[in-house]
mmCIF file of C-alpha atoms in Angstrom:
data_model
loop_
_atom_site.group_PDB
_atom_site.id
_atom_site.type_symbol
_atom_site.label_atom_id
_atom_site.label_comp_id
_atom_site.label_asym_id
_atom_site.label_seq_id
_atom_site.Cartn_x
_atom_site.Cartn_y
_atom_site.Cartn_z
ATOM 1 C CA MET A 1 -2.707 -34.249 16.591
ATOM 2 C CA ARG A 2 -3.470 -33.460 12.947
ATOM 3 C CA ARG A 3 -1.114 -30.920 11.442
ATOM 4 C CA LEU A 4 -2.453 -27.538 10.361
ATOM 5 C CA ARG A 5 -3.142 -27.539 6.635
ATOM 6 C CA VAL A 6 -2.119 -24.176 5.207
ATOM 7 C CA GLY A 7 -2.103 -22.656 1.753
ATOM 8 C CA CYS A 8 -0.144 -19.795 0.257
ATOM 9 C CA VAL A 9 -1.287 -17.465 -2.517
ATOM 10 C CA GLY A 10 1.850 -16.267 -4.273
ATOM 11 C CA THR A 11 5.157 -18.066 -4.746
ATOM 12 C CA GLY A 12 7.506 -15.128 -5.365
ATOM 13 C CA PHE A 13 10.375 -13.911 -3.193
ATOM 14 C CA ILE A 14 8.536 -13.031 0.003
ATOM 15 C CA ALA A 15 6.111 -15.941 -0.351
ATOM 16 C CA GLY A 16 9.114 -18.213 -0.714
ATOM 17 C CA ARG A 17 10.458 -17.006 2.626
ATOM 18 C CA HIS A 18 7.129 -17.795 4.284
ATOM 19 C CA LEU A 19 6.844 -21.211 2.627
ATOM 20 C CA GLU A 20 10.355 -22.074 3.744
ATOM 21 C CA ALA A 21 9.525 -21.042 7.314
ATOM 22 C CA LEU A 22 6.203 -22.895 7.422
ATOM 23 C CA SER A 23 7.800 -26.060 6.111
ATOM 24 C CA ARG A 24 10.100 -26.095 9.170
ATOM 25 C CA PHE A 25 7.231 -26.304 11.668
ATOM 26 C CA ASP A 26 6.291 -29.823 12.776
ATOM 27 C CA GLU A 27 2.662 -28.774 13.352
ATOM 28 C CA VAL A 28 2.198 -27.430 9.801
ATOM 29 C CA GLU A 29 1.572 -29.036 6.424
ATOM 30 C CA VAL A 30 1.862 -26.826 3.336
ATOM 31 C CA ALA A 31 -1.103 -28.303 1.484
ATOM 32 C CA ALA A 32 -1.703 -25.866 -1.390
ATOM 33 C CA VAL A 33 0.002 -23.064 -3.301
ATOM 34 C CA ALA A 34 -1.338 -20.725 -5.965
ATOM 35 C CA ASP A 35 0.266 -18.355 -8.451
ATOM 36 C CA VAL A 36 -0.855 -16.706 -11.687
ATOM 37 C CA MET A 37 2.392 -18.080 -13.163
ATOM 38 C CA PRO A 38 1.525 -21.809 -13.370
ATOM 39 C CA ASP A 39 5.123 -23.006 -13.754
ATOM 40 C CA ARG A 40 6.113 -21.212 -10.586
ATOM 41 C CA ALA A 41 3.127 -22.643 -8.710
ATOM 42 C CA LYS A 42 3.989 -26.168 -9.879
ATOM 43 C CA ALA A 43 7.631 -25.765 -8.850
ATOM 44 C CA ALA A 44 6.632 -24.656 -5.354
ATOM 45 C CA ALA A 45 4.052 -27.415 -5.095
ATOM 46 C CA THR A 46 6.666 -30.001 -6.008
ATOM 47 C CA GLN A 47 9.106 -28.586 -3.462
ATOM 48 C CA TYR A 48 6.605 -28.707 -0.601
ATOM 49 C CA ASP A 49 4.553 -31.727 -1.710
ATOM 50 C CA ALA A 50 1.486 -29.527 -2.092
ATOM 51 C CA ARG A 51 -1.250 -29.081 -4.677
ATOM 52 C CA ALA A 52 -0.778 -26.290 -7.226
ATOM 53 C CA TYR A 53 -3.432 -23.828 -8.360
ATOM 54 C CA ASP A 54 -3.126 -21.075 -10.954
ATOM 55 C CA ASP A 55 -5.580 -18.798 -9.145
ATOM 56 C CA GLY A 56 -5.806 -17.874 -5.475
ATOM 57 C CA LEU A 57 -9.591 -17.690 -5.388
ATOM 58 C CA SER A 58 -9.820 -21.172 -6.902
ATOM 59 C CA MET A 59 -7.465 -22.466 -4.234
ATOM 60 C CA LEU A 60 -9.537 -20.928 -1.454
ATOM 61 C CA GLU A 61 -12.684 -22.450 -2.931
ATOM 62 C CA ALA A 62 -11.350 -25.955 -3.510
ATOM 63 C CA ALA A 63 -8.631 -26.672 -0.947
ATOM 64 C CA ASP A 64 -9.320 -28.042 2.529
ATOM 65 C CA LEU A 65 -7.326 -25.573 4.630
ATOM 66 C CA ASP A 66 -7.033 -24.378 8.212
ATOM 67 C CA ALA A 67 -5.363 -21.051 7.315
ATOM 68 C CA VAL A 68 -3.931 -19.192 4.341
ATOM 69 C CA TRP A 69 -0.952 -16.911 3.712
ATOM 70 C CA LEU A 70 -1.688 -14.120 1.197
ATOM 71 C CA CYS A 71 1.607 -12.966 -0.316
ATOM 72 C CA VAL A 72 0.518 -11.008 -3.377
ATOM 73 C CA PRO A 73 1.282 -7.569 -4.843
ATOM 74 C CA PRO A 74 -0.722 -4.609 -3.473
ATOM 75 C CA PHE A 75 -3.151 -4.497 -6.412
ATOM 76 C CA ALA A 76 -4.251 -8.107 -5.775
ATOM 77 C CA HIS A 77 -5.566 -7.490 -2.256
ATOM 78 C CA GLY A 78 -9.273 -7.337 -1.486
ATOM 79 C CA PRO A 79 -10.995 -10.281 -3.179
ATOM 80 C CA LEU A 80 -8.644 -12.781 -1.551
ATOM 81 C CA GLU A 81 -9.254 -11.441 1.951
ATOM 82 C CA ALA A 82 -13.006 -11.331 1.296
ATOM 83 C CA ALA A 83 -12.969 -14.965 0.156
ATOM 84 C CA ALA A 84 -11.002 -15.999 3.248
ATOM 85 C CA VAL A 85 -13.500 -14.222 5.520
ATOM 86 C CA ASP A 86 -16.433 -15.834 3.683
ATOM 87 C CA ARG A 87 -14.909 -19.243 4.363
ATOM 88 C CA GLY A 88 -14.066 -18.413 7.978
ATOM 89 C CA LEU A 89 -10.427 -19.012 7.115
ATOM 90 C CA PRO A 90 -7.786 -17.302 9.294
ATOM 91 C CA PHE A 91 -5.268 -15.460 7.155
ATOM 92 C CA PHE A 92 -1.788 -13.990 7.268
ATOM 93 C CA VAL A 93 -1.350 -11.177 4.760
ATOM 94 C CA GLU A 94 1.807 -9.437 3.639
ATOM 95 C CA LYS A 95 1.952 -5.658 3.790
ATOM 96 C CA PRO A 96 0.711 -3.372 2.391
ATOM 97 C CA ILE A 97 -2.793 -4.615 3.119
ATOM 98 C CA ALA A 98 -4.418 -2.546 0.353
ATOM 99 C CA LEU A 99 -3.850 0.148 -2.258
ATOM 100 C CA ASP A 100 -6.377 2.514 -0.693
ATOM 101 C CA LEU A 101 -7.791 3.161 2.745
ATOM 102 C CA GLN A 102 -11.409 2.252 2.026
ATOM 103 C CA ALA A 103 -10.471 -1.204 0.780
ATOM 104 C CA GLY A 104 -8.557 -1.853 3.987
ATOM 105 C CA ILE A 105 -11.407 -0.541 6.129
ATOM 106 C CA GLY A 106 -13.843 -2.867 4.333
ATOM 107 C CA VAL A 107 -11.749 -5.945 5.125
ATOM 108 C CA ALA A 108 -11.111 -4.812 8.700
ATOM 109 C CA ASP A 109 -14.842 -4.356 9.331
ATOM 110 C CA ARG A 110 -15.592 -7.870 8.072
ATOM 111 C CA VAL A 111 -12.791 -9.353 10.154
ATOM 112 C CA ALA A 112 -14.047 -7.532 13.258
ATOM 113 C CA ARG A 113 -17.588 -8.860 12.764
ATOM 114 C CA THR A 114 -16.385 -12.449 12.461
ATOM 115 C CA GLY A 115 -13.601 -12.390 15.064
ATOM 116 C CA LEU A 116 -11.337 -14.156 12.564
ATOM 117 C CA ALA A 117 -7.670 -14.603 13.517
ATOM 118 C CA THR A 118 -5.359 -12.530 11.306
ATOM 119 C CA ALA A 119 -1.741 -11.414 11.099
ATOM 120 C CA VAL A 120 0.158 -8.964 8.899
ATOM 121 C CA GLY A 121 3.815 -9.073 7.871
ATOM 122 C CA TYR A 122 5.272 -6.089 9.710
ATOM 123 C CA HIS A 123 8.263 -8.241 10.537
ATOM 124 C CA TRP A 124 10.354 -5.646 12.436
ATOM 125 C CA ARG A 125 7.980 -5.993 15.387
ATOM 126 C CA HIS A 126 9.239 -9.524 16.052
ATOM 127 C CA LEU A 127 12.866 -8.490 16.616
ATOM 128 C CA THR A 128 14.447 -8.372 20.082
ATOM 129 C CA VAL A 129 16.456 -5.287 19.061
ATOM 130 C CA VAL A 130 13.160 -3.485 18.384
ATOM 131 C CA GLU A 131 11.801 -4.612 21.758
ATOM 132 C CA LYS A 132 14.962 -3.282 23.415
ATOM 133 C CA ALA A 133 14.583 0.040 21.598
ATOM 134 C CA ALA A 134 10.953 0.274 22.730
ATOM 135 C CA THR A 135 12.007 -0.283 26.354
ATOM 136 C CA LEU A 136 14.632 2.464 26.179
ATOM 137 C CA LEU A 137 12.194 4.904 24.612
ATOM 138 C CA ARG A 138 9.495 4.254 27.207
ATOM 139 C CA GLU A 139 11.982 5.484 29.808
ATOM 140 C CA THR A 140 13.233 8.395 27.667
ATOM 141 C CA PRO A 141 10.609 9.285 25.047
ATOM 142 C CA ALA A 142 11.681 10.422 21.600
ATOM 143 C CA GLN A 143 11.242 14.106 20.797
ATOM 144 C CA LEU A 144 12.583 13.928 17.234
ATOM 145 C CA ALA A 145 12.235 11.016 14.817
ATOM 146 C CA THR A 146 13.698 10.500 11.374
ATOM 147 C CA GLY A 147 12.917 7.542 9.161
ATOM 148 C CA TYR A 148 14.334 6.608 5.781
ATOM 149 C CA TRP A 149 14.066 4.056 3.002
ATOM 150 C CA LEU A 150 16.819 4.938 0.554
ATOM 151 C CA ASP A 151 17.102 2.193 -2.022
ATOM 152 C CA GLY A 152 16.944 1.102 -5.636
ATOM 153 C CA THR A 153 13.926 0.193 -7.754
ATOM 154 C CA PRO A 154 12.735 -3.437 -7.605
ATOM 155 C CA ALA A 155 12.806 -5.214 -10.949
ATOM 156 C CA VAL A 156 9.201 -6.431 -10.973
ATOM 157 C CA THR A 157 7.235 -4.319 -13.452
ATOM 158 C CA TRP A 158 4.189 -3.743 -11.240
ATOM 159 C CA TRP A 159 6.284 -2.011 -8.567
ATOM 160 C CA SER A 160 6.962 1.076 -10.717
ATOM 161 C CA ARG A 161 3.278 1.696 -11.478
ATOM 162 C CA ARG A 162 1.370 3.663 -8.898
ATOM 163 C CA ASP A 163 -1.955 2.012 -9.714
ATOM 164 C CA LEU A 164 -0.431 -1.413 -9.001
ATOM 165 C CA SER A 165 1.963 -0.823 -6.086
ATOM 166 C CA GLY A 166 0.860 2.472 -4.555
ATOM 167 C CA GLY A 167 4.467 3.644 -4.803
ATOM 168 C CA GLN A 168 7.485 3.205 -2.552
ATOM 169 C CA LEU A 169 5.920 4.867 0.477
ATOM 170 C CA VAL A 170 2.994 2.436 0.425
ATOM 171 C CA GLU A 171 4.887 -0.690 -0.639
ATOM 172 C CA GLN A 172 8.162 -0.356 1.302
ATOM 173 C CA THR A 173 8.307 2.635 3.623
ATOM 174 C CA THR A 174 5.128 1.442 5.359
ATOM 175 C CA HIS A 175 7.518 -0.536 7.601
ATOM 176 C CA ILE A 176 9.096 2.720 8.763
ATOM 177 C CA PHE A 177 5.764 4.367 9.558
ATOM 178 C CA ASP A 178 4.804 1.274 11.521
ATOM 179 C CA LEU A 179 8.059 1.408 13.499
ATOM 180 C CA LEU A 180 7.502 5.062 14.360
ATOM 181 C CA ARG A 181 3.974 4.326 15.560
ATOM 182 C CA LEU A 182 5.355 1.559 17.752
ATOM 183 C CA LEU A 183 8.325 3.496 19.136
ATOM 184 C CA VAL A 184 7.003 7.084 19.279
ATOM 185 C CA GLY A 185 3.207 6.930 19.255
ATOM 186 C CA GLU A 186 0.207 7.623 17.075
ATOM 187 C CA VAL A 187 0.323 10.418 14.507
ATOM 188 C CA VAL A 188 -2.058 13.379 14.657
ATOM 189 C CA SER A 189 -1.050 15.234 11.491
ATOM 190 C CA VAL A 190 0.855 14.589 8.278
ATOM 191 C CA THR A 191 2.105 16.822 5.480
ATOM 192 C CA ALA A 192 4.086 15.510 2.544
ATOM 193 C CA ILE A 193 5.744 16.336 -0.743
ATOM 194 C CA GLU A 194 6.948 14.121 -3.560
ATOM 195 C CA SER A 195 8.745 14.321 -6.883
ATOM 196 C CA THR A 196 9.015 11.996 -9.867
ATOM 197 C CA VAL A 197 11.965 11.703 -12.224
ATOM 198 C CA ILE A 198 11.233 10.027 -15.555
ATOM 199 C CA ARG A 199 13.873 7.369 -16.258
ATOM 200 C CA GLU A 200 14.593 5.682 -19.577
ATOM 201 C CA ASP A 201 15.285 2.325 -17.920
ATOM 202 C CA PHE A 202 11.808 2.206 -16.383
ATOM 203 C CA ALA A 203 9.301 2.611 -19.202
ATOM 204 C CA GLY A 204 5.815 3.396 -17.968
ATOM 205 C CA ALA A 205 6.991 4.075 -14.413
ATOM 206 C CA ASP A 206 5.018 6.790 -12.641
ATOM 207 C CA VAL A 207 5.736 6.229 -8.947
ATOM 208 C CA PRO A 208 7.366 9.079 -7.025
ATOM 209 C CA THR A 209 11.134 8.688 -7.033
ATOM 210 C CA ALA A 210 11.542 10.818 -3.889
ATOM 211 C CA SER A 211 9.212 11.801 -1.052
ATOM 212 C CA THR A 212 9.301 13.315 2.407
ATOM 213 C CA ALA A 213 6.546 13.285 5.024
ATOM 214 C CA THR A 214 6.473 15.453 8.150
ATOM 215 C CA LEU A 215 4.704 13.960 11.159
ATOM 216 C CA VAL A 216 3.373 15.292 14.462
ATOM 217 C CA PHE A 217 2.770 12.661 17.146
ATOM 218 C CA THR A 218 0.272 12.627 20.002
ATOM 219 C CA THR A 219 3.243 12.805 22.389
ATOM 220 C CA GLY A 220 4.288 16.171 20.957
ATOM 221 C CA ALA A 221 7.269 14.646 19.152
ATOM 222 C CA ILE A 222 7.889 15.574 15.530
ATOM 223 C CA GLY A 223 9.450 13.593 12.726
ATOM 224 C CA THR A 224 10.195 13.125 9.053
ATOM 225 C CA VAL A 225 10.189 10.062 6.815
ATOM 226 C CA SER A 226 12.061 10.207 3.503
ATOM 227 C CA SER A 227 12.096 7.698 0.653
ATOM 228 C CA THR A 228 13.856 7.345 -2.682
ATOM 229 C CA CYS A 229 14.163 4.541 -5.221
ATOM 230 C CA LEU A 230 16.787 6.311 -7.372
ATOM 231 C CA LEU A 231 19.856 4.533 -5.981
ATOM 232 C CA PRO A 232 21.803 1.582 -7.435
ATOM 233 C CA GLY A 233 20.856 -0.503 -4.385
ATOM 234 C CA ARG A 234 20.035 -0.328 -0.706
ATOM 235 C CA HIS A 235 21.807 2.542 1.056
ATOM 236 C CA ARG A 236 19.904 3.057 4.303
ATOM 237 C CA VAL A 237 16.690 1.638 5.729
ATOM 238 C CA GLY A 238 15.716 2.397 9.304
ATOM 239 C CA VAL A 239 14.910 5.010 11.932
ATOM 240 C CA SER A 240 16.815 7.408 14.197
ATOM 241 C CA LEU A 241 15.112 8.573 17.382
ATOM 242 C CA MET A 242 16.345 11.319 19.694
ATOM 243 C CA GLY A 243 15.279 11.939 23.284
ATOM 244 C CA GLU A 244 16.888 13.884 26.098
ATOM 245 C CA GLY A 245 20.475 12.622 26.198
ATOM 246 C CA LEU A 246 19.606 9.592 24.071
ATOM 247 C CA VAL A 247 19.944 8.451 20.448
ATOM 248 C CA VAL A 248 18.381 5.161 19.331
ATOM 249 C CA GLU A 249 18.954 3.957 15.773
ATOM 250 C CA LEU A 250 17.552 0.860 14.099
ATOM 251 C CA ALA A 251 18.796 -0.229 10.685
ATOM 252 C CA GLU A 252 17.915 -3.098 8.376
ATOM 253 C CA ARG A 253 20.710 -4.351 6.153
ATOM 254 C CA SER A 254 18.667 -7.334 4.941
ATOM 255 C CA LEU A 255 15.693 -9.395 6.122
ATOM 256 C CA SER A 256 17.947 -11.318 8.495
ATOM 257 C CA HIS A 257 20.397 -8.613 9.532
ATOM 258 C CA HIS A 258 19.396 -5.713 11.783
ATOM 259 C CA ARG A 259 21.344 -3.373 14.018
ATOM 260 C CA LEU A 260 20.476 -1.340 17.093
ATOM 261 C CA LEU A 261 22.763 1.595 17.935
ATOM 262 C CA VAL A 262 22.342 3.388 21.271
ATOM 263 C CA MET A 263 24.190 6.527 22.315
ATOM 264 C CA ASP A 264 23.779 8.122 25.745
ATOM 265 C CA SER A 265 25.892 9.745 28.429
ATOM 266 C CA SER A 266 27.779 6.489 29.024
ATOM 267 C CA GLY A 267 28.883 6.173 25.409
ATOM 268 C CA GLN A 268 27.800 4.223 22.342
ATOM 269 C CA THR A 269 26.829 0.560 21.984
ATOM 270 C CA ALA A 270 25.811 -1.448 18.946
ATOM 271 C CA THR A 271 23.828 -4.685 18.925
ATOM 272 C CA CYS A 272 23.535 -6.729 15.744
ATOM 273 C CA SER A 273 20.800 -9.282 15.169
ATOM 274 C CA ASP A 274 20.679 -12.215 12.779
ATOM 275 C CA GLN A 275 17.151 -13.217 13.814
ATOM 276 C CA GLU A 276 14.823 -14.265 11.011
ATOM 277 C CA PRO A 277 11.767 -12.103 11.692
ATOM 278 C CA ILE A 278 9.645 -13.759 9.000
ATOM 279 C CA VAL A 279 10.156 -17.123 10.679
ATOM 280 C CA ILE A 280 9.327 -15.604 14.078
ATOM 281 C CA GLY A 281 6.211 -13.902 12.684
ATOM 282 C CA ASP A 282 4.983 -17.100 11.069
ATOM 283 C CA ARG A 283 5.618 -18.980 14.309
ATOM 284 C CA ASP A 284 3.623 -16.291 16.132
ATOM 285 C CA PHE A 285 0.580 -16.803 13.897
ATOM 286 C CA VAL A 286 0.828 -20.590 13.950
ATOM 287 C CA ASP A 287 0.748 -20.398 17.753
ATOM 288 C CA VAL A 288 -2.427 -18.301 17.501
ATOM 289 C CA LEU A 289 -3.987 -20.932 15.233
ATOM 290 C CA LEU A 290 -3.036 -23.643 17.734
ATOM 291 C CA GLY A 291 -4.562 -21.704 20.641
ATOM 292 C CA ARG A 292 -1.225 -20.970 22.296
ATOM 293 C CA ARG A 293 -1.592 -17.194 21.871
ATOM 294 C CA GLU A 294 -4.714 -15.049 22.036
ATOM 295 C CA GLN A 295 -3.833 -12.948 18.996
ATOM 296 C CA SER A 296 -0.927 -12.194 16.706
ATOM 297 C CA LYS A 297 1.494 -9.365 17.370
ATOM 298 C CA VAL A 298 0.149 -7.456 14.346
ATOM 299 C CA PRO A 299 -3.511 -8.326 13.622
ATOM 300 C CA TYR A 300 -5.235 -6.767 10.622
ATOM 301 C CA ALA A 301 -6.777 -3.851 12.556
ATOM 302 C CA GLU A 302 -3.346 -2.823 13.863
ATOM 303 C CA ALA A 303 -1.879 -2.942 10.360
ATOM 304 C CA LEU A 304 -4.743 -0.790 9.077
ATOM 305 C CA ARG A 305 -3.872 1.916 11.611
#
């Protein structure tokens, strides 16, 4: 059977993880890569024996592909998804899916009309420790939830500008909100505050350097999600969920190291995971493309919610 010909727009850090994963699959051929930095696109193309493009839209127009991975900064979303839909090309897109709600709704509406297969990179959902946490919390629902992304500031210049990244809550902490939706339920109300410290080392930066959101869930549970990018590096990323006689904590040390901590009347247990959720997520979508699964674990409409 002919291998799936896939392309990838973006060749940076997260795109590199996806390209590495896709190259491991026997059913997949990385046929094209695109990046606005031509040298980086050529290097990736050489590594994966693909064709290089210096523009994602040009790649989508010219390349003969079965699917595309869109791994671009938040400000670059919209035209790429529209072009993929116009071509009837299934796409995997890294979070966040857009800088503003209306842009995401526009893409979601077009995807819904076409029935196009999609997937979004909320990689925590592919972890067995998250599945185990979900099982525990179905039996003993959370009444209080706390989430946190306490970290440093990424070096890429676009990240520190709100008009390009949306800020830490949109670009990073979106994973935490997604986890809380999965493990606690949908949210019926949100209030939030933020503050911004001007720092000499980050000229032109205007993203909030600290924020806290208070959530009320349909289940009646309440929660908070706090973020900061003021630290020298990653301190804590994860969630803590409390139900009657139960504490469930999930923490991410790195993309391939997660921990589940459970405390109940019998004591405390910790489970560490070295699963590679990006690989599992890419495998999930490839199986959808091959007809082995009906839909991905996180299709575009779910990510929009």
